């Protein structure tokens, strides 16, 4: 029989262990009180639902089984559940960032301007080159939306000073999600004389301009995601004509090199911006190497299907066909029983399971430059 002292010590020990476990599982203390988000379908939390044009292939994002895993309903996210930006919100102890075009949403802690299918290069370029099946919004559109959002704050145009924009950027993180993959995809899907090098030059030009403008306005903490290993997505295997050369991890070599080369130029531009704005912290999110890590070691992270699409049709090695009547969400198209075992969701977008792993790799600091914990530390030191 325990004495009262023994009972007290056991109770105290359990309490300490529980507190320790809860502390380890808890997200970071809130280093930022709001986040402004930009990007494409890998980051969009619902803006596409309120635009007039949808990507020509994946049209059914407002139908189950999109959203089935976590939300249990479609939320206009191109996944079965949460995106990387949702896991970032959780880690920062903030609510999910609502889409800008949802005018009734509470945007106290952030707003998401990302649009599925959008490009880094303005829409006019694609029209000029007879590439018409393109979502008309671009990253420049998102910057315009951001300026409309902050109207009345005293920070309204490109000539505004950081002092005038203090209220906008105090306690704010700017997140530039993946962008430019669609620029490359559109020229591959439609067939054109526009080269990959031309897309690279223009896409990075416009992306750098937007980041530069946000920094000039007073942004102090910025995360910029690079492109992932786009050659590992099932649709890439269908778009690149045979014979398809595969790289060391079994992905389409030319597409992975395209993304890798894009990222190298982007990182050089970010280095220049760090020199130009030395008081800002600009983090590069190395999605390419994070994805490669998971594709090389799929079993280690709990995945059994690297390339086969969970939600699609057509069977075969990839279970996807470039036909909107037979892609995920279309009537009669089924999804796999266990999405968490799959890396690819609908042929071009990934599962919540892969988003979870990639976000953890980023948050832990191994696939970011400088590491994400460094950004949190700098924000805390400055009293954000």
PDB file of C-alpha atoms in Angstrom, residues 33-251:
ATOM      1  CA  UNK A  33       0.586  37.012 -35.570  1.00  0.00           C
ATOM      2  CA  UNK A  34      -0.291  36.947 -39.273  1.00  0.00           C
ATOM      3  CA  UNK A  35       0.871  35.439 -42.549  1.00  0.00           C
ATOM      4  CA  UNK A  36       0.391  36.682 -46.116  1.00  0.00           C
ATOM      5  CA  UNK A  37       0.415  33.761 -48.542  1.00  0.00           C
ATOM      6  CA  UNK A  38       1.039  33.677 -52.314  1.00  0.00           C
ATOM      7  CA  UNK A  39       1.362  30.766 -54.742  1.00  0.00           C
ATOM      8  CA  UNK A  40      -0.428  28.222 -56.933  1.00  0.00           C
ATOM      9  CA  UNK A  41      -2.486  25.058 -56.344  1.00  0.00           C
ATOM     10  CA  UNK A  42       0.091  23.689 -53.914  1.00  0.00           C
ATOM     11  CA  UNK A  43      -0.784  26.598 -51.623  1.00  0.00           C
ATOM     12  CA  UNK A  44      -4.317  27.700 -52.632  1.00  0.00           C
ATOM     13  CA  UNK A  45      -6.893  27.177 -49.870  1.00  0.00           C
ATOM     14  CA  UNK A  46      -9.917  28.163 -51.938  1.00  0.00           C
ATOM     15  CA  UNK A  47      -9.433  31.162 -54.214  1.00  0.00           C
ATOM     16  CA  UNK A  48      -9.985  29.031 -57.296  1.00  0.00           C
ATOM     17  CA  UNK A  49     -13.582  28.458 -56.199  1.00  0.00           C
ATOM     18  CA  UNK A  50     -14.325  32.151 -56.742  1.00  0.00           C
ATOM     19  CA  UNK A  51     -12.547  32.643 -60.067  1.00  0.00           C
ATOM     20  CA  UNK A  52     -14.139  32.179 -63.458  1.00  0.00           C
ATOM     21  CA  UNK A  53     -11.546  29.823 -64.954  1.00  0.00           C
ATOM     22  CA  UNK A  54     -10.300  26.451 -63.779  1.00  0.00           C
ATOM     23  CA  UNK A  55      -7.336  24.391 -64.953  1.00  0.00           C
ATOM     24  CA  UNK A  56      -8.389  22.437 -68.020  1.00  0.00           C
ATOM     25  CA  UNK A  57      -7.587  18.963 -66.654  1.00  0.00           C
ATOM     26  CA  UNK A  58      -8.275  19.031 -62.910  1.00  0.00           C
ATOM     27  CA  UNK A  59     -11.670  20.712 -62.827  1.00  0.00           C
ATOM     28  CA  UNK A  60     -13.434  18.881 -60.016  1.00  0.00           C
ATOM     29  CA  UNK A  61     -11.676  20.158 -56.911  1.00  0.00           C
ATOM     30  CA  UNK A  62     -15.045  21.160 -55.386  1.00  0.00           C
ATOM     31  CA  UNK A  63     -16.143  17.524 -55.296  1.00  0.00           C
ATOM     32  CA  UNK A  64     -15.265  14.593 -53.064  1.00  0.00           C
ATOM     33  CA  UNK A  65     -12.942  12.780 -52.670  1.00  0.00           C
ATOM     34  CA  UNK A  66     -10.961  16.051 -52.561  1.00  0.00           C
ATOM     35  CA  UNK A  67     -10.695  16.919 -48.863  1.00  0.00           C
ATOM     36  CA  UNK A  68     -11.778  13.468 -47.671  1.00  0.00           C
ATOM     37  CA  UNK A  69      -8.878  12.740 -45.311  1.00  0.00           C
ATOM     38  CA  UNK A  70      -8.882  15.686 -42.906  1.00  0.00           C
ATOM     39  CA  UNK A  71     -11.742  18.052 -43.683  1.00  0.00           C
ATOM     40  CA  UNK A  72     -14.130  15.267 -44.777  1.00  0.00           C
ATOM     41  CA  UNK A  73     -15.462  17.598 -47.449  1.00  0.00           C
ATOM     42  CA  UNK A  74     -13.987  19.446 -50.443  1.00  0.00           C
ATOM     43  CA  UNK A  75     -12.369  22.761 -49.471  1.00  0.00           C
ATOM     44  CA  UNK A  76     -11.019  23.596 -52.953  1.00  0.00           C
ATOM     45  CA  UNK A  77      -7.594  22.373 -51.913  1.00  0.00           C
ATOM     46  CA  UNK A  78      -5.913  20.155 -54.479  1.00  0.00           C
ATOM     47  CA  UNK A  79      -5.298  17.284 -52.094  1.00  0.00           C
ATOM     48  CA  UNK A  80      -7.132  14.758 -49.977  1.00  0.00           C
ATOM     49  CA  UNK A  81      -6.468  16.971 -46.956  1.00  0.00           C
ATOM     50  CA  UNK A  82      -4.064  19.601 -45.717  1.00  0.00           C
ATOM     51  CA  UNK A  83      -1.423  21.422 -47.724  1.00  0.00           C
ATOM     52  CA  UNK A  84       2.067  22.411 -46.588  1.00  0.00           C
ATOM     53  CA  UNK A  85       0.781  25.884 -45.707  1.00  0.00           C
ATOM     54  CA  UNK A  86      -1.831  24.334 -43.398  1.00  0.00           C
ATOM     55  CA  UNK A  87       0.879  22.462 -41.513  1.00  0.00           C
ATOM     56  CA  UNK A  88       2.873  25.702 -41.343  1.00  0.00           C
ATOM     57  CA  UNK A  89      -0.154  27.436 -39.787  1.00  0.00           C
ATOM     58  CA  UNK A  90      -0.429  24.665 -37.189  1.00  0.00           C
ATOM     59  CA  UNK A  91       3.269  24.902 -36.374  1.00  0.00           C
ATOM     60  CA  UNK A  92       2.945  28.674 -35.852  1.00  0.00           C
ATOM     61  CA  UNK A  93      -0.097  28.182 -33.607  1.00  0.00           C
ATOM     62  CA  UNK A  94      -2.298  30.110 -36.049  1.00  0.00           C
ATOM     63  CA  UNK A  95      -5.626  29.249 -37.694  1.00  0.00           C
ATOM     64  CA  UNK A  96      -5.611  28.162 -41.334  1.00  0.00           C
ATOM     65  CA  UNK A  97      -5.211  31.112 -43.683  1.00  0.00           C
ATOM     66  CA  UNK A  98      -8.485  31.788 -45.544  1.00  0.00           C
ATOM     67  CA  UNK A  99      -8.669  32.564 -49.268  1.00  0.00           C
ATOM     68  CA  UNK A 100      -8.660  36.253 -50.126  1.00  0.00           C
ATOM     69  CA  UNK A 101     -11.741  35.937 -52.344  1.00  0.00           C
ATOM     70  CA  UNK A 102     -13.827  34.682 -49.426  1.00  0.00           C
ATOM     71  CA  UNK A 103     -14.896  38.144 -48.304  1.00  0.00           C
ATOM     72  CA  UNK A 104     -16.682  36.874 -45.174  1.00  0.00           C
ATOM     73  CA  UNK A 105     -13.618  35.108 -43.746  1.00  0.00           C
ATOM     74  CA  UNK A 106     -11.775  36.282 -40.648  1.00  0.00           C
ATOM     75  CA  UNK A 107      -8.372  37.464 -41.884  1.00  0.00           C
ATOM     76  CA  UNK A 108      -7.055  38.701 -38.525  1.00  0.00           C
ATOM     77  CA  UNK A 109      -4.212  36.185 -38.564  1.00  0.00           C
ATOM     78  CA  UNK A 110      -3.510  36.073 -42.264  1.00  0.00           C
ATOM     79  CA  UNK A 111      -4.903  35.762 -45.746  1.00  0.00           C
ATOM     80  CA  UNK A 112      -4.101  33.501 -48.686  1.00  0.00           C
ATOM     81  CA  UNK A 113      -3.825  35.015 -52.181  1.00  0.00           C
ATOM     82  CA  UNK A 114      -2.666  31.822 -53.951  1.00  0.00           C
ATOM     83  CA  UNK A 115      -4.651  30.641 -56.982  1.00  0.00           C
ATOM     84  CA  UNK A 116      -4.626  27.143 -58.428  1.00  0.00           C
ATOM     85  CA  UNK A 117      -3.355  27.043 -61.987  1.00  0.00           C
ATOM     86  CA  UNK A 118      -1.846  30.521 -61.824  1.00  0.00           C
ATOM     87  CA  UNK A 119       1.495  31.441 -63.323  1.00  0.00           C
ATOM     88  CA  UNK A 120       4.455  33.639 -62.447  1.00  0.00           C
ATOM     89  CA  UNK A 121       4.384  35.143 -65.940  1.00  0.00           C
ATOM     90  CA  UNK A 122       1.413  37.472 -66.646  1.00  0.00           C
ATOM     91  CA  UNK A 123      -1.511  36.085 -68.637  1.00  0.00           C
ATOM     92  CA  UNK A 124      -0.869  38.451 -71.568  1.00  0.00           C
ATOM     93  CA  UNK A 125       2.327  36.557 -72.452  1.00  0.00           C
ATOM     94  CA  UNK A 126       0.432  33.307 -72.947  1.00  0.00           C
ATOM     95  CA  UNK A 127      -2.289  34.964 -75.017  1.00  0.00           C
ATOM     96  CA  UNK A 128       0.353  36.551 -77.227  1.00  0.00           C
ATOM     97  CA  UNK A 129       1.777  33.090 -77.880  1.00  0.00           C
ATOM     98  CA  UNK A 130      -1.638  31.505 -78.554  1.00  0.00           C
ATOM     99  CA  UNK A 131      -1.616  29.545 -75.307  1.00  0.00           C
ATOM    100  CA  UNK A 132      -5.204  30.173 -74.303  1.00  0.00           C
ATOM    101  CA  UNK A 133      -6.177  27.430 -71.827  1.00  0.00           C
ATOM    102  CA  UNK A 134      -4.496  29.282 -68.992  1.00  0.00           C
ATOM    103  CA  UNK A 135      -5.857  30.512 -65.678  1.00  0.00           C
ATOM    104  CA  UNK A 136      -5.803  34.327 -66.131  1.00  0.00           C
ATOM    105  CA  UNK A 137      -4.486  35.074 -62.639  1.00  0.00           C
ATOM    106  CA  UNK A 138      -0.737  35.380 -62.141  1.00  0.00           C
ATOM    107  CA  UNK A 139       1.570  36.207 -59.247  1.00  0.00           C
ATOM    108  CA  UNK A 140       1.262  39.852 -60.281  1.00  0.00           C
ATOM    109  CA  UNK A 141      -2.517  39.538 -59.861  1.00  0.00           C
ATOM    110  CA  UNK A 142      -1.952  38.281 -56.338  1.00  0.00           C
ATOM    111  CA  UNK A 143       0.231  41.297 -55.548  1.00  0.00           C
ATOM    112  CA  UNK A 144      -2.597  43.547 -56.803  1.00  0.00           C
ATOM    113  CA  UNK A 145      -5.031  41.713 -54.519  1.00  0.00           C
ATOM    114  CA  UNK A 146      -2.637  42.202 -51.615  1.00  0.00           C
ATOM    115  CA  UNK A 147      -2.509  45.951 -52.270  1.00  0.00           C
ATOM    116  CA  UNK A 148      -6.308  46.068 -52.412  1.00  0.00           C
ATOM    117  CA  UNK A 149      -6.443  44.147 -49.135  1.00  0.00           C
ATOM    118  CA  UNK A 150      -4.236  46.652 -47.301  1.00  0.00           C
ATOM    119  CA  UNK A 151      -5.952  49.768 -48.670  1.00  0.00           C
ATOM    120  CA  UNK A 152      -6.648  52.251 -45.929  1.00  0.00           C
ATOM    121  CA  UNK A 153      -3.573  51.206 -43.954  1.00  0.00           C
ATOM    122  CA  UNK A 154      -1.405  54.022 -45.345  1.00  0.00           C
ATOM    123  CA  UNK A 155       0.547  51.424 -47.310  1.00  0.00           C
ATOM    124  CA  UNK A 156      -1.104  51.568 -50.697  1.00  0.00           C
ATOM    125  CA  UNK A 157       1.416  51.664 -53.522  1.00  0.00           C
ATOM    126  CA  UNK A 158       4.956  50.947 -54.637  1.00  0.00           C
ATOM    127  CA  UNK A 159       6.292  54.259 -53.319  1.00  0.00           C
ATOM    128  CA  UNK A 160       5.040  53.649 -49.783  1.00  0.00           C
ATOM    129  CA  UNK A 161       7.812  53.611 -47.210  1.00  0.00           C
ATOM    130  CA  UNK A 162       8.426  50.902 -44.612  1.00  0.00           C
ATOM    131  CA  UNK A 163       7.328  53.430 -41.976  1.00  0.00           C
ATOM    132  CA  UNK A 164       3.973  53.851 -43.722  1.00  0.00           C
ATOM    133  CA  UNK A 165       3.664  50.063 -44.015  1.00  0.00           C
ATOM    134  CA  UNK A 166       4.656  49.335 -40.420  1.00  0.00           C
ATOM    135  CA  UNK A 167       1.177  48.231 -39.348  1.00  0.00           C
ATOM    136  CA  UNK A 168       0.907  45.887 -42.342  1.00  0.00           C
ATOM    137  CA  UNK A 169       4.172  44.037 -41.782  1.00  0.00           C
ATOM    138  CA  UNK A 170       4.585  44.191 -37.994  1.00  0.00           C
ATOM    139  CA  UNK A 171       4.398  40.601 -36.782  1.00  0.00           C
ATOM    140  CA  UNK A 172       3.881  39.365 -40.332  1.00  0.00           C
ATOM    141  CA  UNK A 173       5.447  36.514 -42.265  1.00  0.00           C
ATOM    142  CA  UNK A 174       5.259  36.631 -46.067  1.00  0.00           C
ATOM    143  CA  UNK A 175       5.037  33.171 -47.610  1.00  0.00           C
ATOM    144  CA  UNK A 176       5.692  32.798 -51.343  1.00  0.00           C
ATOM    145  CA  UNK A 177       4.621  29.243 -52.105  1.00  0.00           C
ATOM    146  CA  UNK A 178       5.533  27.182 -55.134  1.00  0.00           C
ATOM    147  CA  UNK A 179       5.056  29.143 -58.344  1.00  0.00           C
ATOM    148  CA  UNK A 180       6.166  28.704 -62.002  1.00  0.00           C
ATOM    149  CA  UNK A 181       5.414  24.980 -62.386  1.00  0.00           C
ATOM    150  CA  UNK A 182       2.276  25.933 -64.308  1.00  0.00           C
ATOM    151  CA  UNK A 183       4.284  28.210 -66.614  1.00  0.00           C
ATOM    152  CA  UNK A 184       6.262  25.168 -67.720  1.00  0.00           C
ATOM    153  CA  UNK A 185       3.238  22.845 -67.739  1.00  0.00           C
ATOM    154  CA  UNK A 186       1.213  25.079 -70.049  1.00  0.00           C
ATOM    155  CA  UNK A 187       3.866  25.076 -72.774  1.00  0.00           C
ATOM    156  CA  UNK A 188       4.221  21.280 -72.427  1.00  0.00           C
ATOM    157  CA  UNK A 189       0.497  20.590 -72.469  1.00  0.00           C
ATOM    158  CA  UNK A 190      -0.410  22.749 -75.433  1.00  0.00           C
ATOM    159  CA  UNK A 191       2.646  22.594 -77.648  1.00  0.00           C
ATOM    160  CA  UNK A 192       4.291  25.856 -78.626  1.00  0.00           C
ATOM    161  CA  UNK A 193       7.509  27.412 -79.873  1.00  0.00           C
ATOM    162  CA  UNK A 194       8.070  28.956 -76.438  1.00  0.00           C
ATOM    163  CA  UNK A 195      11.119  27.300 -74.877  1.00  0.00           C
ATOM    164  CA  UNK A 196      11.728  26.194 -71.320  1.00  0.00           C
ATOM    165  CA  UNK A 197      14.598  28.704 -71.097  1.00  0.00           C
ATOM    166  CA  UNK A 198      12.262  31.555 -72.034  1.00  0.00           C
ATOM    167  CA  UNK A 199       9.810  30.467 -69.330  1.00  0.00           C
ATOM    168  CA  UNK A 200      12.623  30.236 -66.786  1.00  0.00           C
ATOM    169  CA  UNK A 201      13.881  33.738 -67.560  1.00  0.00           C
ATOM    170  CA  UNK A 202      10.468  35.390 -67.468  1.00  0.00           C
ATOM    171  CA  UNK A 203       9.026  33.443 -64.530  1.00  0.00           C
ATOM    172  CA  UNK A 204      11.967  34.259 -62.275  1.00  0.00           C
ATOM    173  CA  UNK A 205      11.947  37.868 -63.474  1.00  0.00           C
ATOM    174  CA  UNK A 206       8.346  38.384 -62.371  1.00  0.00           C
ATOM    175  CA  UNK A 207       8.719  36.373 -59.168  1.00  0.00           C
ATOM    176  CA  UNK A 208      11.763  38.434 -58.196  1.00  0.00           C
ATOM    177  CA  UNK A 209       9.914  41.669 -58.981  1.00  0.00           C
ATOM    178  CA  UNK A 210       7.040  40.737 -56.669  1.00  0.00           C
ATOM    179  CA  UNK A 211       9.358  39.738 -53.826  1.00  0.00           C
ATOM    180  CA  UNK A 212      11.399  42.903 -54.310  1.00  0.00           C
ATOM    181  CA  UNK A 213       8.286  45.057 -54.124  1.00  0.00           C
ATOM    182  CA  UNK A 214       7.089  43.383 -50.924  1.00  0.00           C
ATOM    183  CA  UNK A 215      10.527  43.915 -49.365  1.00  0.00           C
ATOM    184  CA  UNK A 216      10.549  47.586 -50.459  1.00  0.00           C
ATOM    185  CA  UNK A 217       7.186  48.028 -48.769  1.00  0.00           C
ATOM    186  CA  UNK A 218       8.635  46.737 -45.510  1.00  0.00           C
ATOM    187  CA  UNK A 219       8.375  42.924 -45.381  1.00  0.00           C
ATOM    188  CA  UNK A 220      10.989  41.671 -42.924  1.00  0.00           C
ATOM    189  CA  UNK A 221      10.419  37.915 -42.891  1.00  0.00           C
ATOM    190  CA  UNK A 222       9.915  36.129 -46.196  1.00  0.00           C
ATOM    191  CA  UNK A 223       9.857  32.442 -47.121  1.00  0.00           C
ATOM    192  CA  UNK A 224      10.188  31.488 -50.809  1.00  0.00           C
ATOM    193  CA  UNK A 225       9.536  27.900 -51.822  1.00  0.00           C
ATOM    194  CA  UNK A 226      11.401  26.481 -54.788  1.00  0.00           C
ATOM    195  CA  UNK A 227       9.918  24.072 -57.308  1.00  0.00           C
ATOM    196  CA  UNK A 228       9.614  20.393 -56.309  1.00  0.00           C
ATOM    197  CA  UNK A 229      10.799  17.404 -58.314  1.00  0.00           C
ATOM    198  CA  UNK A 230       8.117  17.908 -60.975  1.00  0.00           C
ATOM    199  CA  UNK A 231       9.457  14.975 -62.975  1.00  0.00           C
ATOM    200  CA  UNK A 232       8.165  12.623 -60.275  1.00  0.00           C
ATOM    201  CA  UNK A 233       4.502  13.504 -60.799  1.00  0.00           C
ATOM    202  CA  UNK A 234       2.508  10.913 -62.799  1.00  0.00           C
ATOM    203  CA  UNK A 235       1.370  13.501 -65.340  1.00  0.00           C
ATOM    204  CA  UNK A 236       5.008  14.160 -66.279  1.00  0.00           C
ATOM    205  CA  UNK A 237       5.405  10.554 -67.401  1.00  0.00           C
ATOM    206  CA  UNK A 238       2.450  11.069 -69.755  1.00  0.00           C
ATOM    207  CA  UNK A 239       3.475  14.487 -71.077  1.00  0.00           C
ATOM    208  CA  UNK A 240       7.064  13.685 -71.994  1.00  0.00           C
ATOM    209  CA  UNK A 241       7.041  11.543 -75.140  1.00  0.00           C
ATOM    210  CA  UNK A 242       8.916   8.234 -75.176  1.00  0.00           C
ATOM    211  CA  UNK A 243      11.608   7.255 -74.971  1.00  0.00           C
ATOM    212  CA  UNK A 244      11.491   8.899 -71.548  1.00  0.00           C
ATOM    213  CA  UNK A 245      14.859   9.106 -69.841  1.00  0.00           C
ATOM    214  CA  UNK A 246      14.570   8.499 -66.109  1.00  0.00           C
ATOM    215  CA  UNK A 247      16.912   9.859 -63.456  1.00  0.00           C
ATOM    216  CA  UNK A 248      18.423   8.045 -60.473  1.00  0.00           C
ATOM    217  CA  UNK A 249      15.167   8.076 -58.499  1.00  0.00           C
ATOM    218  CA  UNK A 250      13.041   6.847 -61.393  1.00  0.00           C
ATOM    219  CA  UNK A 251      11.524  10.214 -62.352  1.00  0.00           C
TER     220      UNK A 251
END
